[in-house]
């Protein structure tokens, strides 16, 4: 984002405009705040959490104040050929390819064992990189003798021995976290004064409420203790903090602590 903005300014532009479903507003103290897009189903503020307020000073998000159907209506009225283009559900820069096929182009497969959280051998995987916590589809595990007839879910990855850990049950304790540590913090403006904030651990997740510890220490790391245990809090993904519609910032999920027995 910064590279794009810097290049546009180098060319003499005053602003850049993008199609993000997000909004900007001036706060009473003169700062620029990032807000969720008006269309809750398309809000993309989660992806902009690491952009600085200084950069937002030169940004325009013209569709942020519109719902998607209104954007399509305007495109139709303007005669744009993309007015009825199907919504994209993948990663914008890889096109319509399957994500696994994209990864195979750059990363060699490293097959390994699939084991239950109790240690039972269940099969082989083609690479830990193809799986994420909480995943159900694509495991290739059928009925396993001596186990309940219930779906299997990815519960963890052991990078040391290249083992994929799985469990049965959508809300198995192995998938739930009460506390999450967030690193590489970035605040759009200032850290929140209140400890209780709304949090998203993934795109399009409903707001989840938790209490922050360490947010006012000046460190680049804090912990969130959630009011409700969170499913599949995945290290390496990003958490985003909100105060109502205002996106405060976020950071990378570093680790999580499960639910106490």
mmCIF file of C-alpha atoms in Angstrom:
data_model
loop_
_atom_site.group_PDB
_atom_site.id
_atom_site.type_symbol
_atom_site.label_atom_id
_atom_site.label_comp_id
_atom_site.label_asym_id
_atom_site.label_seq_id
_atom_site.Cartn_x
_atom_site.Cartn_y
_atom_site.Cartn_z
ATOM 1 C CA UNK A 1 0.000 0.000 0.000
ATOM 2 C CA UNK A 2 2.771 2.419 0.960
ATOM 3 C CA UNK A 3 4.726 1.692 -2.237
ATOM 4 C CA UNK A 4 1.649 2.396 -4.350
ATOM 5 C CA UNK A 5 0.908 5.621 -2.465
ATOM 6 C CA UNK A 6 4.507 6.838 -2.622
ATOM 7 C CA UNK A 7 4.662 6.192 -6.373
ATOM 8 C CA UNK A 8 1.390 8.036 -6.966
ATOM 9 C CA UNK A 9 2.662 11.041 -5.015
ATOM 10 C CA UNK A 10 5.916 10.903 -6.976
ATOM 11 C CA UNK A 11 3.879 11.210 -10.167
ATOM 12 C CA UNK A 12 2.243 14.333 -8.795
ATOM 13 C CA UNK A 13 -1.051 12.896 -7.563
ATOM 14 C CA UNK A 14 -2.754 14.500 -4.585
ATOM 15 C CA UNK A 15 -4.692 11.382 -3.561
ATOM 16 C CA UNK A 16 -5.122 7.726 -4.388
ATOM 17 C CA UNK A 17 -8.589 6.177 -4.662
ATOM 18 C CA UNK A 18 -9.210 2.452 -4.213
ATOM 19 C CA UNK A 19 -12.259 0.206 -4.251
ATOM 20 C CA UNK A 20 -12.004 -0.839 -0.607
ATOM 21 C CA UNK A 21 -15.274 -1.013 1.292
ATOM 22 C CA UNK A 22 -14.091 1.220 4.136
ATOM 23 C CA UNK A 23 -14.610 4.799 5.271
ATOM 24 C CA UNK A 24 -12.494 7.648 6.596
ATOM 25 C CA UNK A 25 -13.557 10.500 8.840
ATOM 26 C CA UNK A 26 -11.928 13.380 10.645
ATOM 27 C CA UNK A 27 -12.078 13.093 14.446
ATOM 28 C CA UNK A 28 -12.647 16.095 16.750
ATOM 29 C CA UNK A 29 -8.913 16.193 17.517
ATOM 30 C CA UNK A 30 -8.067 16.443 13.824
ATOM 31 C CA UNK A 31 -6.919 12.859 13.247
ATOM 32 C CA UNK A 32 -8.127 10.674 10.391
ATOM 33 C CA UNK A 33 -9.970 7.580 11.609
ATOM 34 C CA UNK A 34 -10.584 4.360 9.668
ATOM 35 C CA UNK A 35 -14.168 3.092 9.828
ATOM 36 C CA UNK A 36 -15.927 -0.050 8.698
ATOM 37 C CA UNK A 37 -17.574 0.136 5.302
ATOM 38 C CA UNK A 38 -21.272 0.971 5.248
ATOM 39 C CA UNK A 39 -22.008 -2.457 3.731
ATOM 40 C CA UNK A 40 -21.332 -4.809 6.657
ATOM 41 C CA UNK A 41 -21.166 -7.812 4.314
ATOM 42 C CA UNK A 42 -18.358 -6.215 2.283
ATOM 43 C CA UNK A 43 -16.454 -4.274 4.961
ATOM 44 C CA UNK A 44 -12.697 -4.432 4.261
ATOM 45 C CA UNK A 45 -11.318 -2.359 7.134
ATOM 46 C CA UNK A 46 -9.760 -5.600 8.445
ATOM 47 C CA UNK A 47 -7.288 -5.523 5.530
ATOM 48 C CA UNK A 48 -6.370 -1.869 6.085
ATOM 49 C CA UNK A 49 -5.493 -2.121 9.781
ATOM 50 C CA UNK A 50 -1.741 -1.718 9.181
ATOM 51 C CA UNK A 51 -2.062 1.499 7.155
ATOM 52 C CA UNK A 52 -1.095 4.643 9.068
ATOM 53 C CA UNK A 53 -3.265 7.702 9.643
ATOM 54 C CA UNK A 54 -0.652 9.720 7.756
ATOM 55 C CA UNK A 55 -1.196 7.536 4.680
ATOM 56 C CA UNK A 56 -4.975 7.736 5.044
ATOM 57 C CA UNK A 57 -4.657 11.521 4.719
ATOM 58 C CA UNK A 58 -3.995 10.901 1.003
ATOM 59 C CA UNK A 59 -6.611 8.168 0.457
ATOM 60 C CA UNK A 60 -10.146 8.122 -0.909
ATOM 61 C CA UNK A 61 -12.544 5.174 -0.587
ATOM 62 C CA UNK A 62 -15.476 6.220 -2.806
ATOM 63 C CA UNK A 63 -17.489 2.991 -2.451
ATOM 64 C CA UNK A 64 -17.138 2.836 1.323
ATOM 65 C CA UNK A 65 -20.319 4.867 1.799
ATOM 66 C CA UNK A 66 -22.306 2.568 -0.519
ATOM 67 C CA UNK A 67 -23.736 -0.929 -0.389
ATOM 68 C CA UNK A 68 -22.557 -3.351 -3.061
ATOM 69 C CA UNK A 69 -25.936 -3.352 -4.820
ATOM 70 C CA UNK A 70 -25.716 0.444 -5.157
ATOM 71 C CA UNK A 71 -22.234 0.146 -6.671
ATOM 72 C CA UNK A 72 -23.562 -2.366 -9.214
ATOM 73 C CA UNK A 73 -26.469 -0.048 -10.037
ATOM 74 C CA UNK A 74 -24.087 2.821 -10.726
ATOM 75 C CA UNK A 75 -21.883 0.569 -12.857
ATOM 76 C CA UNK A 76 -24.931 -0.509 -14.858
ATOM 77 C CA UNK A 77 -26.035 3.086 -15.373
ATOM 78 C CA UNK A 78 -22.534 4.002 -16.551
ATOM 79 C CA UNK A 79 -22.464 1.095 -19.021
ATOM 80 C CA UNK A 80 -19.475 -0.621 -17.415
ATOM 81 C CA UNK A 81 -18.966 -4.188 -18.641
ATOM 82 C CA UNK A 82 -18.164 -5.341 -15.097
ATOM 83 C CA UNK A 83 -21.569 -4.357 -13.688
ATOM 84 C CA UNK A 84 -22.681 -8.001 -13.407
ATOM 85 C CA UNK A 85 -19.300 -9.594 -12.740
ATOM 86 C CA UNK A 86 -19.486 -12.369 -10.170
ATOM 87 C CA UNK A 87 -18.146 -11.451 -6.734
ATOM 88 C CA UNK A 88 -14.597 -12.652 -6.160
ATOM 89 C CA UNK A 89 -14.101 -15.055 -3.262
ATOM 90 C CA UNK A 90 -10.399 -15.770 -3.690
ATOM 91 C CA UNK A 91 -7.179 -13.863 -3.240
ATOM 92 C CA UNK A 92 -7.191 -10.948 -5.661
ATOM 93 C CA UNK A 93 -3.656 -11.361 -7.024
ATOM 94 C CA UNK A 94 -3.843 -15.089 -7.908
ATOM 95 C CA UNK A 95 -7.007 -15.005 -9.991
ATOM 96 C CA UNK A 96 -9.461 -17.891 -9.991
ATOM 97 C CA UNK A 97 -6.884 -20.607 -9.326
ATOM 98 C CA UNK A 98 -7.284 -22.963 -6.382
ATOM 99 C CA UNK A 99 -5.100 -21.732 -3.532
ATOM 100 C CA UNK A 100 -3.389 -25.125 -3.183
ATOM 101 C CA UNK A 101 -2.408 -25.044 -6.862
ATOM 102 C CA UNK A 102 -0.967 -21.561 -6.378
ATOM 103 C CA UNK A 103 1.140 -22.751 -3.422
ATOM 104 C CA UNK A 104 2.430 -25.777 -5.342
ATOM 105 C CA UNK A 105 3.942 -23.424 -7.910
ATOM 106 C CA UNK A 106 6.291 -21.948 -5.320
ATOM 107 C CA UNK A 107 6.568 -24.445 -2.443
ATOM 108 C CA UNK A 108 7.495 -28.134 -2.683
ATOM 109 C CA UNK A 109 5.096 -30.578 -1.065
ATOM 110 C CA UNK A 110 6.273 -32.140 2.185
ATOM 111 C CA UNK A 111 4.058 -35.146 2.998
ATOM 112 C CA UNK A 112 3.745 -36.247 6.599
ATOM 113 C CA UNK A 113 1.553 -38.073 9.083
ATOM 114 C CA UNK A 114 -1.942 -37.176 10.217
ATOM 115 C CA UNK A 115 -2.507 -38.058 13.861
ATOM 116 C CA UNK A 116 -5.327 -37.481 16.308
ATOM 117 C CA UNK A 117 -4.707 -35.251 19.304
ATOM 118 C CA UNK A 118 -4.504 -38.511 21.277
ATOM 119 C CA UNK A 119 -1.658 -39.722 19.042
ATOM 120 C CA UNK A 120 -3.449 -42.278 16.836
ATOM 121 C CA UNK A 121 -2.173 -42.544 13.241
ATOM 122 C CA UNK A 122 -4.932 -41.678 10.760
ATOM 123 C CA UNK A 123 -3.247 -41.182 7.396
ATOM 124 C CA UNK A 124 -0.948 -38.937 5.358
ATOM 125 C CA UNK A 125 -1.111 -35.268 4.402
ATOM 126 C CA UNK A 126 0.601 -33.680 1.377
ATOM 127 C CA UNK A 127 1.916 -30.617 3.215
ATOM 128 C CA UNK A 128 1.112 -28.648 6.366
ATOM 129 C CA UNK A 129 0.917 -25.483 4.261
ATOM 130 C CA UNK A 130 -2.302 -26.747 2.669
ATOM 131 C CA UNK A 131 -4.189 -26.815 5.967
ATOM 132 C CA UNK A 132 -5.424 -24.281 8.498
ATOM 133 C CA UNK A 133 -6.785 -24.606 12.023
ATOM 134 C CA UNK A 134 -10.445 -25.553 12.134
ATOM 135 C CA UNK A 135 -10.438 -26.891 8.562
ATOM 136 C CA UNK A 136 -12.770 -29.806 7.844
ATOM 137 C CA UNK A 137 -12.672 -30.350 4.083
ATOM 138 C CA UNK A 138 -9.802 -31.987 2.230
ATOM 139 C CA UNK A 139 -8.340 -34.115 5.024
ATOM 140 C CA UNK A 140 -9.017 -37.426 3.299
ATOM 141 C CA UNK A 141 -9.967 -39.146 6.544
ATOM 142 C CA UNK A 142 -12.875 -41.529 6.209
ATOM 143 C CA UNK A 143 -14.406 -43.709 8.869
ATOM 144 C CA UNK A 144 -11.807 -44.693 11.449
ATOM 145 C CA UNK A 145 -12.371 -47.897 13.393
ATOM 146 C CA UNK A 146 -12.809 -47.300 17.101
ATOM 147 C CA UNK A 147 -13.751 -43.620 16.754
ATOM 148 C CA UNK A 148 -17.167 -41.915 16.676
ATOM 149 C CA UNK A 149 -18.806 -41.280 13.315
ATOM 150 C CA UNK A 150 -18.121 -37.539 13.426
ATOM 151 C CA UNK A 151 -16.206 -35.080 11.206
ATOM 152 C CA UNK A 152 -12.491 -34.455 11.725
ATOM 153 C CA UNK A 153 -11.002 -30.975 12.027
ATOM 154 C CA UNK A 154 -7.452 -29.626 11.931
ATOM 155 C CA UNK A 155 -6.430 -28.955 15.552
ATOM 156 C CA UNK A 156 -2.756 -28.102 15.120
ATOM 157 C CA UNK A 157 0.505 -28.474 13.219
ATOM 158 C CA UNK A 158 3.698 -29.930 14.647
ATOM 159 C CA UNK A 159 6.393 -28.318 12.532
ATOM 160 C CA UNK A 160 9.132 -30.301 14.266
ATOM 161 C CA UNK A 161 8.062 -33.671 12.890
ATOM 162 C CA UNK A 162 5.735 -32.406 10.123
ATOM 163 C CA UNK A 163 2.631 -33.892 11.743
ATOM 164 C CA UNK A 164 -0.914 -32.652 11.180
ATOM 165 C CA UNK A 165 -3.029 -32.970 14.337
ATOM 166 C CA UNK A 166 -6.772 -33.492 14.050
ATOM 167 C CA UNK A 167 -9.718 -33.864 16.389
ATOM 168 C CA UNK A 168 -13.407 -34.715 16.179
ATOM 169 C CA UNK A 169 -16.116 -32.186 16.907
ATOM 170 C CA UNK A 170 -16.617 -28.642 15.667
ATOM 171 C CA UNK A 171 -16.102 -27.217 19.164
ATOM 172 C CA UNK A 172 -13.514 -29.679 20.456
ATOM 173 C CA UNK A 173 -11.473 -28.122 23.325
ATOM 174 C CA UNK A 174 -8.340 -28.354 21.149
ATOM 175 C CA UNK A 175 -9.889 -25.791 18.807
ATOM 176 C CA UNK A 176 -10.862 -23.248 21.469
ATOM 177 C CA UNK A 177 -8.768 -20.422 22.912
ATOM 178 C CA UNK A 178 -9.584 -18.159 25.834
ATOM 179 C CA UNK A 179 -6.507 -15.932 25.575
ATOM 180 C CA UNK A 180 -4.532 -14.833 22.515
ATOM 181 C CA UNK A 181 -1.184 -13.033 22.326
ATOM 182 C CA UNK A 182 -0.891 -10.420 19.577
ATOM 183 C CA UNK A 183 2.505 -9.208 18.301
ATOM 184 C CA UNK A 184 3.723 -6.636 15.744
ATOM 185 C CA UNK A 185 1.087 -4.204 16.954
ATOM 186 C CA UNK A 186 0.061 -1.263 14.826
ATOM 187 C CA UNK A 187 -2.392 1.443 15.860
ATOM 188 C CA UNK A 188 -3.969 3.615 13.180
ATOM 189 C CA UNK A 189 -3.828 6.516 15.626
ATOM 190 C CA UNK A 190 -3.411 6.048 19.385
ATOM 191 C CA UNK A 191 -3.788 2.877 21.497
ATOM 192 C CA UNK A 192 -7.279 2.553 23.003
ATOM 193 C CA UNK A 193 -7.806 3.962 26.479
ATOM 194 C CA UNK A 194 -10.427 1.352 27.349
ATOM 195 C CA UNK A 195 -9.311 -2.244 27.876
ATOM 196 C CA UNK A 196 -12.539 -3.786 26.528
ATOM 197 C CA UNK A 197 -12.645 -3.757 22.735
ATOM 198 C CA UNK A 198 -14.211 -5.651 19.862
ATOM 199 C CA UNK A 199 -11.880 -8.013 18.018
ATOM 200 C CA UNK A 200 -11.937 -9.856 14.705
ATOM 201 C CA UNK A 201 -9.578 -12.821 14.347
ATOM 202 C CA UNK A 202 -10.482 -13.328 10.697
ATOM 203 C CA UNK A 203 -12.201 -11.511 7.853
ATOM 204 C CA UNK A 204 -15.995 -11.296 8.110
ATOM 205 C CA UNK A 205 -16.041 -12.629 11.654
ATOM 206 C CA UNK A 206 -18.652 -11.003 13.866
ATOM 207 C CA UNK A 207 -17.213 -8.707 16.528
ATOM 208 C CA UNK A 208 -15.881 -10.681 19.494
ATOM 209 C CA UNK A 209 -15.339 -8.862 22.774
ATOM 210 C CA UNK A 210 -12.324 -9.199 24.998
ATOM 211 C CA UNK A 211 -10.133 -7.378 27.492
ATOM 212 C CA UNK A 212 -6.681 -6.164 26.501
ATOM 213 C CA UNK A 213 -3.623 -6.396 28.730
ATOM 214 C CA UNK A 214 -0.489 -4.472 27.804
ATOM 215 C CA UNK A 215 -2.122 -2.207 25.238
ATOM 216 C CA UNK A 216 -0.995 0.917 27.091
ATOM 217 C CA UNK A 217 2.563 -0.206 27.870
ATOM 218 C CA UNK A 218 4.168 0.931 24.626
ATOM 219 C CA UNK A 219 5.235 -2.635 23.811
ATOM 220 C CA UNK A 220 4.624 -4.260 20.435
ATOM 221 C CA UNK A 221 2.774 -7.140 22.081
ATOM 222 C CA UNK A 222 -0.432 -7.532 24.092
ATOM 223 C CA UNK A 223 -2.839 -10.233 25.231
ATOM 224 C CA UNK A 224 -6.579 -10.494 24.708
ATOM 225 C CA UNK A 225 -8.762 -12.480 27.094
ATOM 226 C CA UNK A 226 -12.040 -13.147 25.338
ATOM 227 C CA UNK A 227 -15.422 -13.150 27.004
ATOM 228 C CA UNK A 228 -16.335 -16.161 24.856
ATOM 229 C CA UNK A 229 -13.743 -18.823 23.867
ATOM 230 C CA UNK A 230 -12.619 -18.382 20.270
ATOM 231 C CA UNK A 231 -12.470 -21.188 17.731
ATOM 232 C CA UNK A 232 -9.390 -21.724 15.553
ATOM 233 C CA UNK A 233 -7.327 -18.698 16.609
ATOM 234 C CA UNK A 234 -4.540 -19.251 14.093
ATOM 235 C CA UNK A 235 -0.950 -18.053 14.664
ATOM 236 C CA UNK A 236 0.265 -16.038 11.701
ATOM 237 C CA UNK A 237 -3.146 -14.591 10.910
ATOM 238 C CA UNK A 238 -4.138 -11.083 11.948
ATOM 239 C CA UNK A 239 -6.354 -9.743 14.708
ATOM 240 C CA UNK A 240 -8.097 -6.413 14.247
ATOM 241 C CA UNK A 241 -9.405 -4.191 17.064
ATOM 242 C CA UNK A 242 -12.515 -2.009 16.921
ATOM 243 C CA UNK A 243 -14.347 0.602 18.943
ATOM 244 C CA UNK A 244 -17.778 0.481 17.366
ATOM 245 C CA UNK A 245 -17.222 1.196 13.665
ATOM 246 C CA UNK A 246 -13.742 2.636 14.220
ATOM 247 C CA UNK A 247 -10.845 0.344 13.322
ATOM 248 C CA UNK A 248 -8.184 0.966 15.973
ATOM 249 C CA UNK A 249 -5.445 -1.202 14.463
ATOM 250 C CA UNK A 250 -4.263 -4.750 14.926
ATOM 251 C CA UNK A 251 -1.407 -7.206 14.906
ATOM 252 C CA UNK A 252 -0.322 -10.761 14.200
ATOM 253 C CA UNK A 253 -1.639 -13.662 16.266
ATOM 254 C CA UNK A 254 1.469 -15.058 17.922
ATOM 255 C CA UNK A 255 0.058 -17.744 20.225
ATOM 256 C CA UNK A 256 -3.049 -18.782 22.102
ATOM 257 C CA UNK A 257 -3.976 -20.421 25.386
ATOM 258 C CA UNK A 258 -6.803 -22.926 25.453
ATOM 259 C CA UNK A 259 -9.828 -23.156 27.667
ATOM 260 C CA UNK A 260 -9.116 -24.231 31.238
ATOM 261 C CA UNK A 261 -10.397 -27.758 31.927
#
